[in-house]
PDB file of N, CA, C and O in Angstrom:
ATOM      1  N   UNK A  26     -24.114 114.423-150.525  1.00 54.00           N
ATOM      2  CA  UNK A  26     -25.124 113.951-151.444  1.00 54.00           C
ATOM      3  C   UNK A  26     -25.546 115.123-152.330  1.00 54.00           C
ATOM      4  O   UNK A  26     -25.767 116.231-151.859  1.00 54.00           O
ATOM      5  N   UNK A  27     -25.651 114.876-153.597  1.00 61.00           N
ATOM      6  CA  UNK A  27     -26.065 115.914-154.529  1.00 61.00           C
ATOM      7  C   UNK A  27     -27.575 116.110-154.450  1.00 61.00           C
ATOM      8  O   UNK A  27     -28.302 115.289-153.884  1.00 61.00           O
ATOM      9  N   UNK A  28     -28.037 117.193-155.039  1.00 64.00           N
ATOM     10  CA  UNK A  28     -29.483 117.456-155.076  1.00 64.00           C
ATOM     11  C   UNK A  28     -30.212 116.331-155.793  1.00 64.00           C
ATOM     12  O   UNK A  28     -31.281 115.900-155.367  1.00 64.00           O
ATOM     13  N   UNK A  29     -29.625 115.842-156.883  1.00 68.00           N
ATOM     14  CA  UNK A  29     -30.256 114.732-157.601  1.00 68.00           C
ATOM     15  C   UNK A  29     -30.267 113.466-156.762  1.00 68.00           C
ATOM     16  O   UNK A  29     -31.226 112.699-156.794  1.00 68.00           O
ATOM     17  N   UNK A  30     -29.195 113.232-156.013  1.00 75.00           N
ATOM     18  CA  UNK A  30     -29.136 112.064-155.144  1.00 75.00           C
ATOM     19  C   UNK A  30     -30.192 112.128-154.054  1.00 75.00           C
ATOM     20  O   UNK A  30     -30.822 111.125-153.726  1.00 75.00           O
ATOM     21  N   UNK A  31     -30.388 113.322-153.487  1.00 76.00           N
ATOM     22  CA  UNK A  31     -31.417 113.500-152.461  1.00 76.00           C
ATOM     23  C   UNK A  31     -32.800 113.286-153.049  1.00 76.00           C
ATOM     24  O   UNK A  31     -33.661 112.670-152.427  1.00 76.00           O
ATOM     25  N   UNK A  32     -33.005 113.772-154.253  1.00 77.00           N
ATOM     26  CA  UNK A  32     -34.298 113.591-154.914  1.00 77.00           C
ATOM     27  C   UNK A  32     -34.545 112.115-155.209  1.00 77.00           C
ATOM     28  O   UNK A  32     -35.658 111.616-155.030  1.00 77.00           O
ATOM     29  N   UNK A  33     -33.503 111.407-155.648  1.00 84.00           N
ATOM     30  CA  UNK A  33     -33.635 109.969-155.910  1.00 84.00           C
ATOM     31  C   UNK A  33     -33.974 109.215-154.627  1.00 84.00           C
ATOM     32  O   UNK A  33     -34.840 108.347-154.612  1.00 84.00           O
ATOM     33  N   UNK A  34     -33.284 109.560-153.548  1.00 86.00           N
ATOM     34  CA  UNK A  34     -33.538 108.901-152.263  1.00 86.00           C
ATOM     35  C   UNK A  34     -34.955 109.202-151.793  1.00 86.00           C
ATOM     36  O   UNK A  34     -35.667 108.316-151.324  1.00 86.00           O
ATOM     37  N   UNK A  35     -35.376 110.444-151.929  1.00 89.00           N
ATOM     38  CA  UNK A  35     -36.724 110.831-151.537  1.00 89.00           C
ATOM     39  C   UNK A  35     -37.764 110.056-152.348  1.00 89.00           C
ATOM     40  O   UNK A  35     -38.767 109.593-151.804  1.00 89.00           O
ATOM     41  N   UNK A  36     -37.506 109.890-153.632  1.00 88.00           N
ATOM     42  CA  UNK A  36     -38.416 109.129-154.483  1.00 88.00           C
ATOM     43  C   UNK A  36     -38.507 107.678-154.066  1.00 88.00           C
ATOM     44  O   UNK A  36     -39.599 107.086-154.057  1.00 88.00           O
ATOM     45  N   UNK A  37     -37.375 107.091-153.689  1.00 91.00           N
ATOM     46  CA  UNK A  37     -37.377 105.693-153.234  1.00 91.00           C
ATOM     47  C   UNK A  37     -38.125 105.549-151.910  1.00 91.00           C
ATOM     48  O   UNK A  37     -38.885 104.595-151.707  1.00 91.00           O
ATOM     49  N   UNK A  38     -37.918 106.491-151.013  1.00 90.00           N
ATOM     50  CA  UNK A  38     -38.623 106.454-149.731  1.00 90.00           C
ATOM     51  C   UNK A  38     -40.125 106.593-149.963  1.00 90.00           C
ATOM     52  O   UNK A  38     -40.931 105.847-149.395  1.00 90.00           O
ATOM     53  N   UNK A  39     -40.489 107.529-150.811  1.00 91.00           N
ATOM     54  CA  UNK A  39     -41.897 107.744-151.139  1.00 91.00           C
ATOM     55  C   UNK A  39     -42.516 106.474-151.716  1.00 91.00           C
ATOM     56  O   UNK A  39     -43.619 106.071-151.328  1.00 91.00           O
ATOM     57  N   UNK A  40     -41.820 105.837-152.630  1.00 93.00           N
ATOM     58  CA  UNK A  40     -42.321 104.605-153.244  1.00 93.00           C
ATOM     59  C   UNK A  40     -42.456 103.506-152.193  1.00 93.00           C
ATOM     60  O   UNK A  40     -43.436 102.747-152.204  1.00 93.00           O
ATOM     61  N   UNK A  41     -41.507 103.429-151.282  1.00 92.00           N
ATOM     62  CA  UNK A  41     -41.569 102.434-150.222  1.00 92.00           C
ATOM     63  C   UNK A  41     -42.749 102.655-149.292  1.00 92.00           C
ATOM     64  O   UNK A  41     -43.448 101.708-148.911  1.00 92.00           O
ATOM     65  N   UNK A  42     -42.999 103.911-148.935  1.00 88.00           N
ATOM     66  CA  UNK A  42     -44.140 104.230-148.068  1.00 88.00           C
ATOM     67  C   UNK A  42     -45.449 103.866-148.761  1.00 88.00           C
ATOM     68  O   UNK A  42     -46.346 103.279-148.154  1.00 88.00           O
ATOM     69  N   UNK A  43     -45.552 104.175-150.040  1.00 90.00           N
ATOM     70  CA  UNK A  43     -46.764 103.825-150.793  1.00 90.00           C
ATOM     71  C   UNK A  43     -46.945 102.313-150.895  1.00 90.00           C
ATOM     72  O   UNK A  43     -48.071 101.811-150.802  1.00 90.00           O
ATOM     73  N   UNK A  44     -45.851 101.583-151.061  1.00 92.00           N
ATOM     74  CA  UNK A  44     -45.930 100.125-151.141  1.00 92.00           C
ATOM     75  C   UNK A  44     -46.415  99.533-149.813  1.00 92.00           C
ATOM     76  O   UNK A  44     -47.268  98.637-149.798  1.00 92.00           O
ATOM     77  N   UNK A  45     -45.890 100.043-148.707  1.00 88.00           N
ATOM     78  CA  UNK A  45     -46.326  99.565-147.396  1.00 88.00           C
ATOM     79  C   UNK A  45     -47.796  99.919-147.175  1.00 88.00           C
ATOM     80  O   UNK A  45     -48.575  99.110-146.656  1.00 88.00           O
ATOM     81  N   UNK A  46     -48.193 101.103-147.593  1.00 85.00           N
ATOM     82  CA  UNK A  46     -49.585 101.523-147.455  1.00 85.00           C
ATOM     83  C   UNK A  46     -50.525 100.591-148.212  1.00 85.00           C
ATOM     84  O   UNK A  46     -51.562 100.167-147.687  1.00 85.00           O
ATOM     85  N   UNK A  47     -50.150 100.235-149.437  1.00 88.00           N
ATOM     86  CA  UNK A  47     -50.976  99.303-150.227  1.00 88.00           C
ATOM     87  C   UNK A  47     -51.013  97.928-149.564  1.00 88.00           C
ATOM     88  O   UNK A  47     -52.060  97.276-149.539  1.00 88.00           O
ATOM     89  N   UNK A  48     -49.882  97.501-148.999  1.00 90.00           N
ATOM     90  CA  UNK A  48     -49.811  96.205-148.327  1.00 90.00           C
ATOM     91  C   UNK A  48     -50.748  96.189-147.112  1.00 90.00           C
ATOM     92  O   UNK A  48     -51.482  95.221-146.889  1.00 90.00           O
ATOM     93  N   UNK A  49     -50.751  97.277-146.326  1.00 86.00           N
ATOM     94  CA  UNK A  49     -51.643  97.377-145.164  1.00 86.00           C
ATOM     95  C   UNK A  49     -53.098  97.359-145.619  1.00 86.00           C
ATOM     96  O   UNK A  49     -53.937  96.655-145.047  1.00 86.00           O
ATOM     97  N   UNK A  50     -53.413  98.126-146.648  1.00 85.00           N
ATOM     98  CA  UNK A  50     -54.788  98.181-147.156  1.00 85.00           C
ATOM     99  C   UNK A  50     -55.273  96.824-147.644  1.00 85.00           C
ATOM    100  O   UNK A  50     -56.456  96.500-147.524  1.00 85.00           O
ATOM    101  N   UNK A  51     -54.378  96.014-148.184  1.00 89.00           N
ATOM    102  CA  UNK A  51     -54.750  94.721-148.756  1.00 89.00           C
ATOM    103  C   UNK A  51     -54.947  93.637-147.693  1.00 89.00           C
ATOM    104  O   UNK A  51     -55.498  92.576-147.994  1.00 89.00           O
ATOM    105  N   UNK A  52     -54.528  93.893-146.468  1.00 91.00           N
ATOM    106  CA  UNK A  52     -54.689  92.888-145.410  1.00 91.00           C
ATOM    107  C   UNK A  52     -56.176  92.604-145.214  1.00 91.00           C
ATOM    108  O   UNK A  52     -56.998  93.522-145.207  1.00 91.00           O
ATOM    109  N   UNK A  53     -56.549  91.334-145.065  1.00 92.00           N
ATOM    110  CA  UNK A  53     -57.971  90.979-144.938  1.00 92.00           C
ATOM    111  C   UNK A  53     -58.715  91.760-143.837  1.00 92.00           C
ATOM    112  O   UNK A  53     -59.886  92.103-144.012  1.00 92.00           O
ATOM    113  N   UNK A  54     -58.050  92.058-142.734  1.00 91.00           N
ATOM    114  CA  UNK A  54     -58.711  92.802-141.654  1.00 91.00           C
ATOM    115  C   UNK A  54     -59.010  94.251-142.032  1.00 91.00           C
ATOM    116  O   UNK A  54     -59.832  94.903-141.378  1.00 91.00           O
ATOM    117  N   UNK A  55     -58.349  94.763-143.045  1.00 88.00           N
ATOM    118  CA  UNK A  55     -58.519  96.175-143.420  1.00 88.00           C
ATOM    119  C   UNK A  55     -59.362  96.390-144.670  1.00 88.00           C
ATOM    120  O   UNK A  55     -59.731  97.525-144.961  1.00 88.00           O
ATOM    121  N   UNK A  56     -59.658  95.357-145.389  1.00 87.00           N
ATOM    122  CA  UNK A  56     -60.348  95.522-146.676  1.00 87.00           C
ATOM    123  C   UNK A  56     -61.687  96.236-146.573  1.00 87.00           C
ATOM    124  O   UNK A  56     -62.043  97.005-147.446  1.00 87.00           O
ATOM    125  N   UNK A  57     -62.434  95.971-145.512  1.00 90.00           N
ATOM    126  CA  UNK A  57     -63.766  96.566-145.381  1.00 90.00           C
ATOM    127  C   UNK A  57     -63.801  97.752-144.421  1.00 90.00           C
ATOM    128  O   UNK A  57     -64.876  98.267-144.126  1.00 90.00           O
ATOM    129  N   UNK A  58     -62.656  98.184-143.954  1.00 91.00           N
ATOM    130  CA  UNK A  58     -62.618  99.325-143.035  1.00 91.00           C
ATOM    131  C   UNK A  58     -62.775 100.627-143.792  1.00 91.00           C
ATOM    132  O   UNK A  58     -62.348 100.772-144.940  1.00 91.00           O
ATOM    133  N   UNK A  59     -63.357 101.569-143.095  1.00 92.00           N
ATOM    134  CA  UNK A  59     -63.511 102.915-143.636  1.00 92.00           C
ATOM    135  C   UNK A  59     -62.123 103.516-143.881  1.00 92.00           C
ATOM    136  O   UNK A  59     -61.249 103.426-143.010  1.00 92.00           O
ATOM    137  N   UNK A  60     -61.891 104.129-145.044  1.00 89.00           N
ATOM    138  CA  UNK A  60     -60.571 104.716-145.327  1.00 89.00           C
ATOM    139  C   UNK A  60     -60.135 105.742-144.282  1.00 89.00           C
ATOM    140  O   UNK A  60     -58.956 105.837-143.953  1.00 89.00           O
ATOM    141  N   UNK A  61     -61.086 106.490-143.752  1.00 93.00           N
ATOM    142  CA  UNK A  61     -60.721 107.483-142.736  1.00 93.00           C
ATOM    143  C   UNK A  61     -60.246 106.795-141.454  1.00 93.00           C
ATOM    144  O   UNK A  61     -59.306 107.255-140.806  1.00 93.00           O
ATOM    145  N   UNK A  62     -60.858 105.673-141.111  1.00 91.00           N
ATOM    146  CA  UNK A  62     -60.421 104.922-139.929  1.00 91.00           C
ATOM    147  C   UNK A  62     -59.005 104.385-140.141  1.00 91.00           C
ATOM    148  O   UNK A  62     -58.193 104.387-139.210  1.00 91.00           O
ATOM    149  N   UNK A  63     -58.710 103.918-141.341  1.00 89.00           N
ATOM    150  CA  UNK A  63     -57.353 103.449-141.641  1.00 89.00           C
ATOM    151  C   UNK A  63     -56.343 104.583-141.500  1.00 89.00           C
ATOM    152  O   UNK A  63     -55.260 104.410-140.934  1.00 89.00           O
ATOM    153  N   UNK A  64     -56.700 105.761-142.016  1.00 89.00           N
ATOM    154  CA  UNK A  64     -55.800 106.915-141.918  1.00 89.00           C
ATOM    155  C   UNK A  64     -55.566 107.296-140.458  1.00 89.00           C
ATOM    156  O   UNK A  64     -54.424 107.509-140.039  1.00 89.00           O
ATOM    157  N   UNK A  65     -56.634 107.355-139.665  1.00 92.00           N
ATOM    158  CA  UNK A  65     -56.485 107.690-138.246  1.00 92.00           C
ATOM    159  C   UNK A  65     -55.594 106.674-137.545  1.00 92.00           C
ATOM    160  O   UNK A  65     -54.761 107.033-136.711  1.00 92.00           O
ATOM    161  N   UNK A  66     -55.782 105.406-137.863  1.00 88.00           N
ATOM    162  CA  UNK A  66     -54.949 104.374-137.255  1.00 88.00           C
ATOM    163  C   UNK A  66     -53.478 104.562-137.566  1.00 88.00           C
ATOM    164  O   UNK A  66     -52.621 104.416-136.700  1.00 88.00           O
ATOM    165  N   UNK A  67     -53.187 104.888-138.814  1.00 87.00           N
ATOM    166  CA  UNK A  67     -51.783 105.090-139.211  1.00 87.00           C
ATOM    167  C   UNK A  67     -51.182 106.316-138.540  1.00 87.00           C
ATOM    168  O   UNK A  67     -50.056 106.278-138.037  1.00 87.00           O
ATOM    169  N   UNK A  68     -51.927 107.408-138.535  1.00 90.00           N
ATOM    170  CA  UNK A  68     -51.402 108.646-137.949  1.00 90.00           C
ATOM    171  C   UNK A  68     -51.158 108.473-136.456  1.00 90.00           C
ATOM    172  O   UNK A  68     -50.116 108.884-135.934  1.00 90.00           O
ATOM    173  N   UNK A  69     -52.090 107.853-135.757  1.00 93.00           N
ATOM    174  CA  UNK A  69     -51.898 107.678-134.317  1.00 93.00           C
ATOM    175  C   UNK A  69     -50.748 106.727-134.019  1.00 93.00           C
ATOM    176  O   UNK A  69     -50.021 106.918-133.043  1.00 93.00           O
ATOM    177  N   UNK A  70     -50.552 105.711-134.855  1.00 89.00           N
ATOM    178  CA  UNK A  70     -49.433 104.780-134.644  1.00 89.00           C
ATOM    179  C   UNK A  70     -48.102 105.493-134.832  1.00 89.00           C
ATOM    180  O   UNK A  70     -47.154 105.287-134.055  1.00 89.00           O
ATOM    181  N   UNK A  71     -48.015 106.351-135.832  1.00 89.00           N
ATOM    182  CA  UNK A  71     -46.784 107.126-136.039  1.00 89.00           C
ATOM    183  C   UNK A  71     -46.524 108.016-134.828  1.00 89.00           C
ATOM    184  O   UNK A  71     -45.396 108.106-134.331  1.00 89.00           O
ATOM    185  N   UNK A  72     -47.576 108.663-134.322  1.00 93.00           N
ATOM    186  CA  UNK A  72     -47.431 109.508-133.144  1.00 93.00           C
ATOM    187  C   UNK A  72     -46.984 108.725-131.922  1.00 93.00           C
ATOM    188  O   UNK A  72     -46.137 109.179-131.145  1.00 93.00           O
ATOM    189  N   UNK A  73     -47.541 107.536-131.750  1.00 93.00           N
ATOM    190  CA  UNK A  73     -47.161 106.674-130.630  1.00 93.00           C
ATOM    191  C   UNK A  73     -45.689 106.287-130.714  1.00 93.00           C
ATOM    192  O   UNK A  73     -44.952 106.355-129.725  1.00 93.00           O
ATOM    193  N   UNK A  74     -45.256 105.882-131.898  1.00 89.00           N
ATOM    194  CA  UNK A  74     -43.854 105.486-132.072  1.00 89.00           C
ATOM    195  C   UNK A  74     -42.917 106.671-131.852  1.00 89.00           C
ATOM    196  O   UNK A  74     -41.861 106.533-131.226  1.00 89.00           O
ATOM    197  N   UNK A  75     -43.307 107.842-132.346  1.00 91.00           N
ATOM    198  CA  UNK A  75     -42.479 109.038-132.148  1.00 91.00           C
ATOM    199  C   UNK A  75     -42.353 109.355-130.661  1.00 91.00           C
ATOM    200  O   UNK A  75     -41.279 109.713-130.178  1.00 91.00           O
ATOM    201  N   UNK A  76     -43.444 109.201-129.920  1.00 91.00           N
ATOM    202  CA  UNK A  76     -43.412 109.440-128.484  1.00 91.00           C
ATOM    203  C   UNK A  76     -42.455 108.505-127.764  1.00 91.00           C
ATOM    204  O   UNK A  76     -41.757 108.907-126.834  1.00 91.00           O
ATOM    205  N   UNK A  77     -42.415 107.249-128.193  1.00 87.00           N
ATOM    206  CA  UNK A  77     -41.492 106.291-127.580  1.00 87.00           C
ATOM    207  C   UNK A  77     -40.043 106.673-127.838  1.00 87.00           C
ATOM    208  O   UNK A  77     -39.193 106.571-126.951  1.00 87.00           O
ATOM    209  N   UNK A  78     -39.754 107.119-129.043  1.00 86.00           N
ATOM    210  CA  UNK A  78     -38.388 107.535-129.374  1.00 86.00           C
ATOM    211  C   UNK A  78     -38.006 108.778-128.574  1.00 86.00           C
ATOM    212  O   UNK A  78     -36.899 108.865-128.027  1.00 86.00           O
ATOM    213  N   UNK A  79     -38.939 109.716-128.456  1.00 87.00           N
ATOM    214  CA  UNK A  79     -38.668 110.935-127.684  1.00 87.00           C
ATOM    215  C   UNK A  79     -38.410 110.587-126.222  1.00 87.00           C
ATOM    216  O   UNK A  79     -37.458 111.092-125.605  1.00 87.00           O
ATOM    217  N   UNK A  80     -39.228 109.704-125.656  1.00 85.00           N
ATOM    218  CA  UNK A  80     -39.036 109.304-124.258  1.00 85.00           C
ATOM    219  C   UNK A  80     -37.675 108.634-124.064  1.00 85.00           C
ATOM    220  O   UNK A  80     -36.986 108.881-123.066  1.00 85.00           O
ATOM    221  N   UNK A  81     -37.284 107.798-125.004  1.00 82.00           N
ATOM    222  CA  UNK A  81     -35.978 107.134-124.908  1.00 82.00           C
ATOM    223  C   UNK A  81     -34.849 108.145-125.001  1.00 82.00           C
ATOM    224  O   UNK A  81     -33.847 108.055-124.270  1.00 82.00           O
ATOM    225  N   UNK A  82     -34.975 109.113-125.876  1.00 84.00           N
ATOM    226  CA  UNK A  82     -33.944 110.139-126.035  1.00 84.00           C
ATOM    227  C   UNK A  82     -33.844 111.001-124.775  1.00 84.00           C
ATOM    228  O   UNK A  82     -32.742 111.309-124.314  1.00 84.00           O
ATOM    229  N   UNK A  83     -34.980 111.385-124.207  1.00 84.00           N
ATOM    230  CA  UNK A  83     -34.975 112.160-122.963  1.00 84.00           C
ATOM    231  C   UNK A  83     -34.286 111.356-121.863  1.00 84.00           C
ATOM    232  O   UNK A  83     -33.462 111.883-121.108  1.00 84.00           O
ATOM    233  N   UNK A  84     -34.588 110.068-121.790  1.00 81.00           N
ATOM    234  CA  UNK A  84     -33.950 109.225-120.772  1.00 81.00           C
ATOM    235  C   UNK A  84     -32.463 109.078-120.992  1.00 81.00           C
ATOM    236  O   UNK A  84     -31.678 109.102-120.043  1.00 81.00           O
ATOM    237  N   UNK A  85     -32.066 108.933-122.243  1.00 80.00           N
ATOM    238  CA  UNK A  85     -30.643 108.736-122.548  1.00 80.00           C
ATOM    239  C   UNK A  85     -29.823 109.995-122.300  1.00 80.00           C
ATOM    240  O   UNK A  85     -28.655 109.913-121.931  1.00 80.00           O
ATOM    241  N   UNK A  86     -30.439 111.153-122.485  1.00 82.00           N
ATOM    242  CA  UNK A  86     -29.696 112.403-122.322  1.00 82.00           C
ATOM    243  C   UNK A  86     -29.864 113.025-120.948  1.00 82.00           C
ATOM    244  O   UNK A  86     -29.215 114.025-120.632  1.00 82.00           O
ATOM    245  N   UNK A  87     -30.750 112.445-120.115  1.00 80.00           N
ATOM    246  CA  UNK A  87     -30.932 112.964-118.764  1.00 80.00           C
ATOM    247  C   UNK A  87     -31.676 114.274-118.700  1.00 80.00           C
ATOM    248  O   UNK A  87     -31.487 115.054-117.763  1.00 80.00           O
ATOM    249  N   UNK A  88     -32.534 114.547-119.649  1.00 78.00           N
ATOM    250  CA  UNK A  88     -33.253 115.820-119.675  1.00 78.00           C
ATOM    251  C   UNK A  88     -34.531 115.831-118.844  1.00 78.00           C
ATOM    252  O   UNK A  88     -35.307 116.764-118.908  1.00 78.00           O
ATOM    253  N   UNK A  89     -34.765 114.798-118.065  1.00 75.00           N
ATOM    254  CA  UNK A  89     -35.889 114.789-117.147  1.00 75.00           C
ATOM    255  C   UNK A  89     -35.324 114.812-115.737  1.00 75.00           C
ATOM    256  O   UNK A  89     -34.806 113.803-115.248  1.00 75.00           O
ATOM    257  N   UNK A  90     -35.417 115.948-115.055  1.00 75.00           N
ATOM    258  CA  UNK A  90     -34.794 116.068-113.735  1.00 75.00           C
ATOM    259  C   UNK A  90     -35.430 115.161-112.681  1.00 75.00           C
ATOM    260  O   UNK A  90     -34.840 114.913-111.643  1.00 75.00           O
ATOM    261  N   UNK A  91     -36.626 114.638-112.934  1.00 79.00           N
ATOM    262  CA  UNK A  91     -37.286 113.748-111.982  1.00 79.00           C
ATOM    263  C   UNK A  91     -36.796 112.314-112.082  1.00 79.00           C
ATOM    264  O   UNK A  91     -37.117 111.487-111.242  1.00 79.00           O
ATOM    265  N   UNK A  92     -36.033 111.990-113.129  1.00 72.00           N
ATOM    266  CA  UNK A  92     -35.542 110.624-113.305  1.00 72.00           C
ATOM    267  C   UNK A  92     -34.035 110.644-113.519  1.00 72.00           C
ATOM    268  O   UNK A  92     -33.484 111.599-114.037  1.00 72.00           O
ATOM    269  N   UNK A  93     -33.416 109.539-113.132  1.00 71.00           N
ATOM    270  CA  UNK A  93     -31.982 109.412-113.391  1.00 71.00           C
ATOM    271  C   UNK A  93     -31.770 109.113-114.868  1.00 71.00           C
ATOM    272  O   UNK A  93     -32.586 108.430-115.500  1.00 71.00           O
ATOM    273  N   UNK A  94     -30.664 109.587-115.432  1.00 69.00           N
ATOM    274  CA  UNK A  94     -30.369 109.250-116.835  1.00 69.00           C
ATOM    275  C   UNK A  94     -30.126 107.756-116.994  1.00 69.00           C
ATOM    276  O   UNK A  94     -29.692 107.081-116.055  1.00 69.00           O
ATOM    277  N   UNK A  95     -30.431 107.245-118.155  1.00 66.00           N
ATOM    278  CA  UNK A  95     -30.134 105.851-118.466  1.00 66.00           C
ATOM    279  C   UNK A  95     -28.627 105.676-118.549  1.00 66.00           C
ATOM    280  O   UNK A  95     -27.891 106.604-118.867  1.00 66.00           O
ATOM    281  N   UNK A  96     -28.163 104.489-118.312  1.00 60.00           N
ATOM    282  CA  UNK A  96     -26.722 104.233-118.343  1.00 60.00           C
ATOM    283  C   UNK A  96     -26.175 104.148-119.757  1.00 60.00           C
ATOM    284  O   UNK A  96     -25.000 104.285-119.976  1.00 60.00           O
ATOM    285  N   UNK A  97     -27.031 103.886-120.724  1.00 60.00           N
ATOM    286  CA  UNK A  97     -26.558 103.796-122.108  1.00 60.00           C
ATOM    287  C   UNK A  97     -27.649 104.280-123.041  1.00 60.00           C
ATOM    288  O   UNK A  97     -28.767 104.537-122.622  1.00 60.00           O
ATOM    289  N   UNK A  98     -27.300 104.384-124.305  1.00 58.00           N
ATOM    290  CA  UNK A  98     -28.293 104.798-125.288  1.00 58.00           C
ATOM    291  C   UNK A  98     -28.951 103.588-125.955  1.00 58.00           C
ATOM    292  O   UNK A  98     -29.597 103.702-126.980  1.00 58.00           O
ATOM    293  N   UNK A  99     -28.821 102.403-125.361  1.00 63.00           N
ATOM    294  CA  UNK A  99     -29.393 101.184-125.927  1.00 63.00           C
ATOM    295  C   UNK A  99     -30.900 101.265-126.073  1.00 63.00           C
ATOM    296  O   UNK A  99     -31.471 100.788-127.048  1.00 63.00           O
ATOM    297  N   UNK A 100     -31.581 101.877-125.090  1.00 59.00           N
ATOM    298  CA  UNK A 100     -33.023 102.017-125.181  1.00 59.00           C
ATOM    299  C   UNK A 100     -33.390 102.914-126.346  1.00 59.00           C
ATOM    300  O   UNK A 100     -34.370 102.691-127.057  1.00 59.00           O
ATOM    301  N   UNK A 101     -32.599 103.936-126.553  1.00 60.00           N
ATOM    302  CA  UNK A 101     -32.845 104.863-127.658  1.00 60.00           C
ATOM    303  C   UNK A 101     -32.671 104.121-128.987  1.00 60.00           C
ATOM    304  O   UNK A 101     -33.502 104.248-129.886  1.00 60.00           O
ATOM    305  N   UNK A 102     -31.625 103.354-129.106  1.00 66.00           N
ATOM    306  CA  UNK A 102     -31.368 102.603-130.331  1.00 66.00           C
ATOM    307  C   UNK A 102     -32.487 101.603-130.578  1.00 66.00           C
ATOM    308  O   UNK A 102     -32.993 101.484-131.695  1.00 66.00           O
ATOM    309  N   UNK A 103     -32.936 100.907-129.531  1.00 66.00           N
ATOM    310  CA  UNK A 103     -34.007  99.925-129.727  1.00 66.00           C
ATOM    311  C   UNK A 103     -35.322 100.606-130.076  1.00 66.00           C
ATOM    312  O   UNK A 103     -36.159 100.045-130.770  1.00 66.00           O
ATOM    313  N   UNK A 104     -35.535 101.837-129.613  1.00 58.00           N
ATOM    314  CA  UNK A 104     -36.757 102.564-129.966  1.00 58.00           C
ATOM    315  C   UNK A 104     -36.785 102.920-131.445  1.00 58.00           C
ATOM    316  O   UNK A 104     -37.845 102.991-132.055  1.00 58.00           O
ATOM    317  N   UNK A 105     -35.614 103.140-132.022  1.00 62.00           N
ATOM    318  CA  UNK A 105     -35.551 103.454-133.452  1.00 62.00           C
ATOM    319  C   UNK A 105     -35.711 102.222-134.312  1.00 62.00           C
ATOM    320  O   UNK A 105     -36.085 102.316-135.467  1.00 62.00           O
ATOM    321  N   UNK A 106     -35.420 101.047-133.772  1.00 60.00           N
ATOM    322  CA  UNK A 106     -35.452  99.805-134.562  1.00 60.00           C
ATOM    323  C   UNK A 106     -36.856  99.333-134.861  1.00 60.00           C
ATOM    324  O   UNK A 106     -37.810  99.659-134.321  1.00 60.00           O
TER     325      UNK A 106
END
């Protein structure tokens, strides 16, 4: 991918994130919420999802000596979905 291609992709991702953010803000349950509360909710949700992916990856690769490795990477794939 060229530098311009990466910049174009980054711009599309950025636009998509902003569109989803506006969609979340427009939901009736969020219209009267404090903007800081909305931000905290989003940040913690991202952290929660990242933790699930990390746990699945640790399980798939067997990097937790207290647990047996998973038989497949299906859990990891479903965590990314």
